[in-house]
Coordinates of C-alpha atoms and ligand atoms in Angstrom, one line a residue:
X1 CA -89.1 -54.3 89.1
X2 CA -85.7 -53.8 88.1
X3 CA -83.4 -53.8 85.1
X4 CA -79.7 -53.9 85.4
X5 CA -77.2 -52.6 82.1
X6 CA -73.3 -52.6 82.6
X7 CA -72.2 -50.5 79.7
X8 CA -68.8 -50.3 78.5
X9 CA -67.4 -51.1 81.9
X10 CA -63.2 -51.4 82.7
X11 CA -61.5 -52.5 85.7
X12 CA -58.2 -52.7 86.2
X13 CA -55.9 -53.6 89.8
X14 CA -52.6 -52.1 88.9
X15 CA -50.9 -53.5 85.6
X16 CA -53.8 -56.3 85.6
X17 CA -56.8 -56.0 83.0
X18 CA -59.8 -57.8 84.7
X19 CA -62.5 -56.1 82.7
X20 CA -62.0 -54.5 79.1
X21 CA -65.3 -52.5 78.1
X22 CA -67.8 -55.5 79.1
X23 CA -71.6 -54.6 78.5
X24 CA -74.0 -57.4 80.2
X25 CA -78.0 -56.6 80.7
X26 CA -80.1 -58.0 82.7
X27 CA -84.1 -57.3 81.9
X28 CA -86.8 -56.6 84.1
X29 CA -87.7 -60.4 85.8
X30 CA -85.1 -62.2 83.9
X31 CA -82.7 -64.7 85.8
X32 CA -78.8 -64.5 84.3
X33 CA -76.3 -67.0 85.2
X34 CA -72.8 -66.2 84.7
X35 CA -70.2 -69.1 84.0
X36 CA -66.6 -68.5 83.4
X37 CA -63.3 -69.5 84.7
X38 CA -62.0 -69.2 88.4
X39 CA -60.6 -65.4 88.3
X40 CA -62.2 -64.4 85.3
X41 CA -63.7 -61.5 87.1
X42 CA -67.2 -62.7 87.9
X43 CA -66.6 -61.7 91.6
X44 CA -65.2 -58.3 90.3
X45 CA -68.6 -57.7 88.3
X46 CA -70.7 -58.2 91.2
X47 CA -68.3 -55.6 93.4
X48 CA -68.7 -53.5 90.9
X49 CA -72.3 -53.4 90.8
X50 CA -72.8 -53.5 94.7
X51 CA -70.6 -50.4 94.8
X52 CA -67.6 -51.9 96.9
X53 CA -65.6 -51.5 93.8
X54 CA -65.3 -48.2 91.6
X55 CA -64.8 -48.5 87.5
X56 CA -62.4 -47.1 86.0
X57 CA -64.4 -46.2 82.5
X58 CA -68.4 -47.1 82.4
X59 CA -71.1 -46.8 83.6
X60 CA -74.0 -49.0 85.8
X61 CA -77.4 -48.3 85.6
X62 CA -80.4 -49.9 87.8
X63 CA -83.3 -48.5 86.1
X64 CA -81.4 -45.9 84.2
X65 CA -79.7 -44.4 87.1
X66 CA -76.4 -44.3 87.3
X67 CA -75.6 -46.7 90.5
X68 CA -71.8 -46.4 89.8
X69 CA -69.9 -46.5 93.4
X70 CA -73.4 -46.7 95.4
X71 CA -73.9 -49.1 98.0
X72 CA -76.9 -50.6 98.9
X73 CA -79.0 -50.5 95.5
X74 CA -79.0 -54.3 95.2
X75 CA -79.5 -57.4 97.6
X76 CA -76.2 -58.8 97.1
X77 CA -74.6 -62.2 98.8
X78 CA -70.9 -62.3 98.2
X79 CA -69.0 -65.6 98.1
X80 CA -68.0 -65.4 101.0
X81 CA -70.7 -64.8 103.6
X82 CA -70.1 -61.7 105.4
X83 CA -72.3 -62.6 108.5
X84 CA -71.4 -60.0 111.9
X85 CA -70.3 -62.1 114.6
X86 CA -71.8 -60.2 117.6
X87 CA -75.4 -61.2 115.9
X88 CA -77.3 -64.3 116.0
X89 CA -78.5 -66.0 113.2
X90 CA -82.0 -64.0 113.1
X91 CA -80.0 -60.7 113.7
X92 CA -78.4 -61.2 110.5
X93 CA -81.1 -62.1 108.3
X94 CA -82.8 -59.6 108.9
X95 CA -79.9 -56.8 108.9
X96 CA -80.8 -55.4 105.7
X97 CA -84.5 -55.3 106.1
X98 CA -84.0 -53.1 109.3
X99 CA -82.6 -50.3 107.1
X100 CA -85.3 -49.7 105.2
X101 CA -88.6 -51.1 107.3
X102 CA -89.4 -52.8 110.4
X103 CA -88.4 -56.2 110.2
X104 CA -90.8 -59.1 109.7
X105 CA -89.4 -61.5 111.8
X106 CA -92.5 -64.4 111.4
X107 CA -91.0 -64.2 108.2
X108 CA -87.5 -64.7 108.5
X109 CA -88.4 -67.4 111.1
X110 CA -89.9 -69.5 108.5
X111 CA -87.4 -69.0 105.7
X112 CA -84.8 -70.0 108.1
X113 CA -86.8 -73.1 108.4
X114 CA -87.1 -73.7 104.7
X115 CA -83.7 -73.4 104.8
X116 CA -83.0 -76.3 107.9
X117 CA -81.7 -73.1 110.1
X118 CA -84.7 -73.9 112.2
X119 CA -83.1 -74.5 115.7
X120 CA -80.3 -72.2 114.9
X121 CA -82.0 -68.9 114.8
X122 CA -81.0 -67.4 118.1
X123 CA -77.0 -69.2 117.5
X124 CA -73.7 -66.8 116.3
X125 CA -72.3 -66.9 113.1
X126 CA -69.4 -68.9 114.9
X127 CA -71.3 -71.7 115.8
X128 CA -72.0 -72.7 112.4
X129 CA -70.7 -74.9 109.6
X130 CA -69.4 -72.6 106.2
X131 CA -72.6 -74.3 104.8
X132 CA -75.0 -73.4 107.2
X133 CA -73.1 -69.7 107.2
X134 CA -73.5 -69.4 103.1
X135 CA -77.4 -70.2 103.8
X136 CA -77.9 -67.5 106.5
X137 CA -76.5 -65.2 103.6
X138 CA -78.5 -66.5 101.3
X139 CA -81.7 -66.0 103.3
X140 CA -80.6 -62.4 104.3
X141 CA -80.2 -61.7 100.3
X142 CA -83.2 -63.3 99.6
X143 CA -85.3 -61.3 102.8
X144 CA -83.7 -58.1 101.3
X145 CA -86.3 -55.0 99.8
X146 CA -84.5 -54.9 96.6
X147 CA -85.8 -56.0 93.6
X148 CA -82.4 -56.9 92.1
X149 CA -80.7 -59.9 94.0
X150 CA -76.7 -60.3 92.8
X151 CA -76.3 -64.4 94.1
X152 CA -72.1 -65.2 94.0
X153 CA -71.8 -69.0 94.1
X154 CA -74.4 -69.1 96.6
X155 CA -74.8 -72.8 97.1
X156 CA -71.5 -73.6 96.4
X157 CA -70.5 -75.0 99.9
X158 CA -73.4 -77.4 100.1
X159 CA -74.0 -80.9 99.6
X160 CA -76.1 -81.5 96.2
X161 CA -79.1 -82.8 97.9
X162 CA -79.3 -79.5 100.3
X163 CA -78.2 -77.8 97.4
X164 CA -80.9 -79.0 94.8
X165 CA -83.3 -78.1 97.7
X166 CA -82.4 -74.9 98.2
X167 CA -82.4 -74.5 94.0
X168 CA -85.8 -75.5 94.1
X169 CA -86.4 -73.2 96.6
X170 CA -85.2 -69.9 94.8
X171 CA -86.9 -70.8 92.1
X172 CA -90.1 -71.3 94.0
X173 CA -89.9 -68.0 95.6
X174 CA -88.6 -66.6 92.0
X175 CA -91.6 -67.3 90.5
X176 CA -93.9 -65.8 93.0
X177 CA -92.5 -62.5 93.3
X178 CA -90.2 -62.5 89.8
X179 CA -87.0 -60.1 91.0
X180 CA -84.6 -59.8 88.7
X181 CA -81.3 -62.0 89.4
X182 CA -77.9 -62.3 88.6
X183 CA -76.2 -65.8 89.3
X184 CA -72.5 -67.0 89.4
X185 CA -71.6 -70.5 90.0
X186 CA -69.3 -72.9 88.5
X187 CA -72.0 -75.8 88.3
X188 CA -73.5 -75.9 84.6
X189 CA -76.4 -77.7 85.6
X190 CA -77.5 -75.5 88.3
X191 CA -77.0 -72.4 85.8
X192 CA -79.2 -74.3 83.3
X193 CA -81.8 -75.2 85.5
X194 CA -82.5 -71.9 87.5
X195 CA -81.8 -69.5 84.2
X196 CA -83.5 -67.5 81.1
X197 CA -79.9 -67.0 79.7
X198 CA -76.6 -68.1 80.6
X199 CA -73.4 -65.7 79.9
X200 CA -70.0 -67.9 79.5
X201 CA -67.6 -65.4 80.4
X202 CA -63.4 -65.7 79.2
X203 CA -60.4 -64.3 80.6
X204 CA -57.9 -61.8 80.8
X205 CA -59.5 -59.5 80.1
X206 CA -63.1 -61.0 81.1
X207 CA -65.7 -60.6 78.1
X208 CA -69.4 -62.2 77.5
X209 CA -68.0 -64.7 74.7
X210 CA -71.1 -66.7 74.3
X211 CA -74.8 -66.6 75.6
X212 CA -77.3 -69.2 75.7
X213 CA -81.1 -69.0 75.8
X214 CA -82.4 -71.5 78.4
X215 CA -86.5 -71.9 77.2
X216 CA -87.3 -75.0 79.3
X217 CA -91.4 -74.1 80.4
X218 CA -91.8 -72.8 83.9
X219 CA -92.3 -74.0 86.3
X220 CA -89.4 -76.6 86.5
X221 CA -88.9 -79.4 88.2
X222 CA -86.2 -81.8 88.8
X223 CA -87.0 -84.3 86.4
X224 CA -86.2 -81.8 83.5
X225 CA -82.2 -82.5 84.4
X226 CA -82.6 -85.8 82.9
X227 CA -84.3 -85.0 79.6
X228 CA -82.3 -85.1 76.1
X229 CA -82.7 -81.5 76.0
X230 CA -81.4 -80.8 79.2
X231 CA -78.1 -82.8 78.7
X232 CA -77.9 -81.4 74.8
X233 CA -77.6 -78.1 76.4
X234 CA -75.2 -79.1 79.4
X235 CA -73.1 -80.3 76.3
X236 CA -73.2 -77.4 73.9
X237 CA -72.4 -75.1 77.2
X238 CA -69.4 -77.6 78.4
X239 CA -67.7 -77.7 75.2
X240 CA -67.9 -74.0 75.3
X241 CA -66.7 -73.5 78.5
X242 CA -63.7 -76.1 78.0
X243 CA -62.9 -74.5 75.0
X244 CA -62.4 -70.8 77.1
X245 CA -60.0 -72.9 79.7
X246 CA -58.2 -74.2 76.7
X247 CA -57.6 -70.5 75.6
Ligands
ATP1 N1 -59.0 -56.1 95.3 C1 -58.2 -56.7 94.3 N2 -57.0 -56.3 94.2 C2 -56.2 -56.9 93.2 N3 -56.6 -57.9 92.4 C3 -57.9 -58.3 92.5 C4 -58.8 -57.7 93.5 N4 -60.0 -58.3 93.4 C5 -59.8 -59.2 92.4 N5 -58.6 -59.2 91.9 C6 -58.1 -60.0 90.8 O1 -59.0 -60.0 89.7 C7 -59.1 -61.2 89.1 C8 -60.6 -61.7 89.0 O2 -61.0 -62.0 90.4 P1 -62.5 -62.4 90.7 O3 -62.6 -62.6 92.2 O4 -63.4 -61.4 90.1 O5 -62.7 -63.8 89.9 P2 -63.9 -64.8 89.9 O6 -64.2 -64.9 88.4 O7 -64.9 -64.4 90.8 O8 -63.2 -66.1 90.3 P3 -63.8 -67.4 91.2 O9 -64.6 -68.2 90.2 O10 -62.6 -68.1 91.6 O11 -64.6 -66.8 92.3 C9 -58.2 -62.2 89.8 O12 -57.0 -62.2 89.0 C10 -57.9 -61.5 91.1 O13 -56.7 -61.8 91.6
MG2 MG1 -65.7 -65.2 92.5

């Protein structure tokens, strides 16, 4: 169980503001999506809180510790899958499982399945397509101990139908064991249907301009994405979300 508070947190790379005091929570449980424009600082947040990057003022608390600067607190998947090449495809997944525990490699097996990675489990990284890459990420994040899973554009490369399969997915798995998520994309719909809130994020400097509450009963299915309530909200969030482009 895990609950995630960025207080007050700066960033800056030389002369350029990314992050001016930000505060963002995420509660115990709770799935967050974050939506904001490309460079807004969305991947910058999630270094941050992995501990690749250091803040300059601010501080990160998992739980009420201060996680400022540590690695390996949260299951994190970075945009761009960071898979080591002299591993297959079950080597990886299972990579950060190994750290803590012996690895449960019936287990990974079968999510690899779920996740059409079936007859790829004993392949290298460089055998695969960037979308078959981004899901051996996402099945390593998803196989990881931690109770807090940071998910950058995790479906991004993928072809909607894989991609609303492997949305259904999460959410499946989400429900069962209830971790506490953070979310980026740049797909409203997919923000709307997997989240409890969504943060629209601005720019230069990036700051949580507007949040929306996302109540739709649990569990969802696919069929919710064509209600009137569903495409009421996809409005209200793309008007907002134009309007911080337009800025
Ligand atoms: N290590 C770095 N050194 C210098 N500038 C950086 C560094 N990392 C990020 N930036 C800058 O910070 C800004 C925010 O980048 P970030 O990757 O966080 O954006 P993003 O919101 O994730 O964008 P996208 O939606 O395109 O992934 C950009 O202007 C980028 O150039
Ligand atoms: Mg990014």
């Amino acid at each position: 169980m895990s609950t995630l508070e960025l207080e007050n947190i700066s960033k800056s790379f030389g002369e350029l503001t990314i992050l001016d005091h930000l505060d963002l929570r995420v509660n115990d449980g709770e799935f967050v999506s974050l939506l904001g424009p490309s460079g807004s600082g969305k991947s910058t947040i999630f270094h941050l809180i992995g501990g690749l990057y250091q803040a300059d003022h601010g501080t990160i608390r998992l739980d009420n510790e201060a996680i400022n600067g540590k690695k390996g607190s949260i299951s994190y998947m970075p945009q761009t899958p960071s898979l080591f090449p002299w591993r297959t495809v079950l080597e990886n997944v299972v990579l950060s499982v190994e750290l803590h525990q012996k690895p449960d490699k019936q287990k990974a097996l079968e999510m690899l399945e779920r996740a059409g990675l079936k007859d790829y489990a004993n392949a290298y990284p460089h055998e695969l397509s960037g979308g078959m890459r981004q899901r051996v990420a996402f099945v390593r994040s998803l196989l990881s101990p931690q109770s807090f899973i940071c998910l950058d554009e995790p479906f991004s490369a993928l072809d909607e139908f894989t991609r609303l399969e492997m949305q259904k997915w999460l959410l499946t798995i989400w429900e069962q064991e209830r971790p506490s998520v953070l979310f980026v994309t740049h797909n409203i719909e997919e923000a709307i249907f997997l989240s409890d809130r969504i943060l629209v994020l601005g720019s230069k400097p990036a700051n949580v301009i507007k949040e929306f509450t996302i109540d739709f009963k649990r569990p969802r299915n696919e069929e919710l994405t064509l209600t009137q309530e569903f495409l009421e909200k996809k409005k209200e969030i793309y008007q907002t979300l134009r309007g911080v482009l337009n800025d």
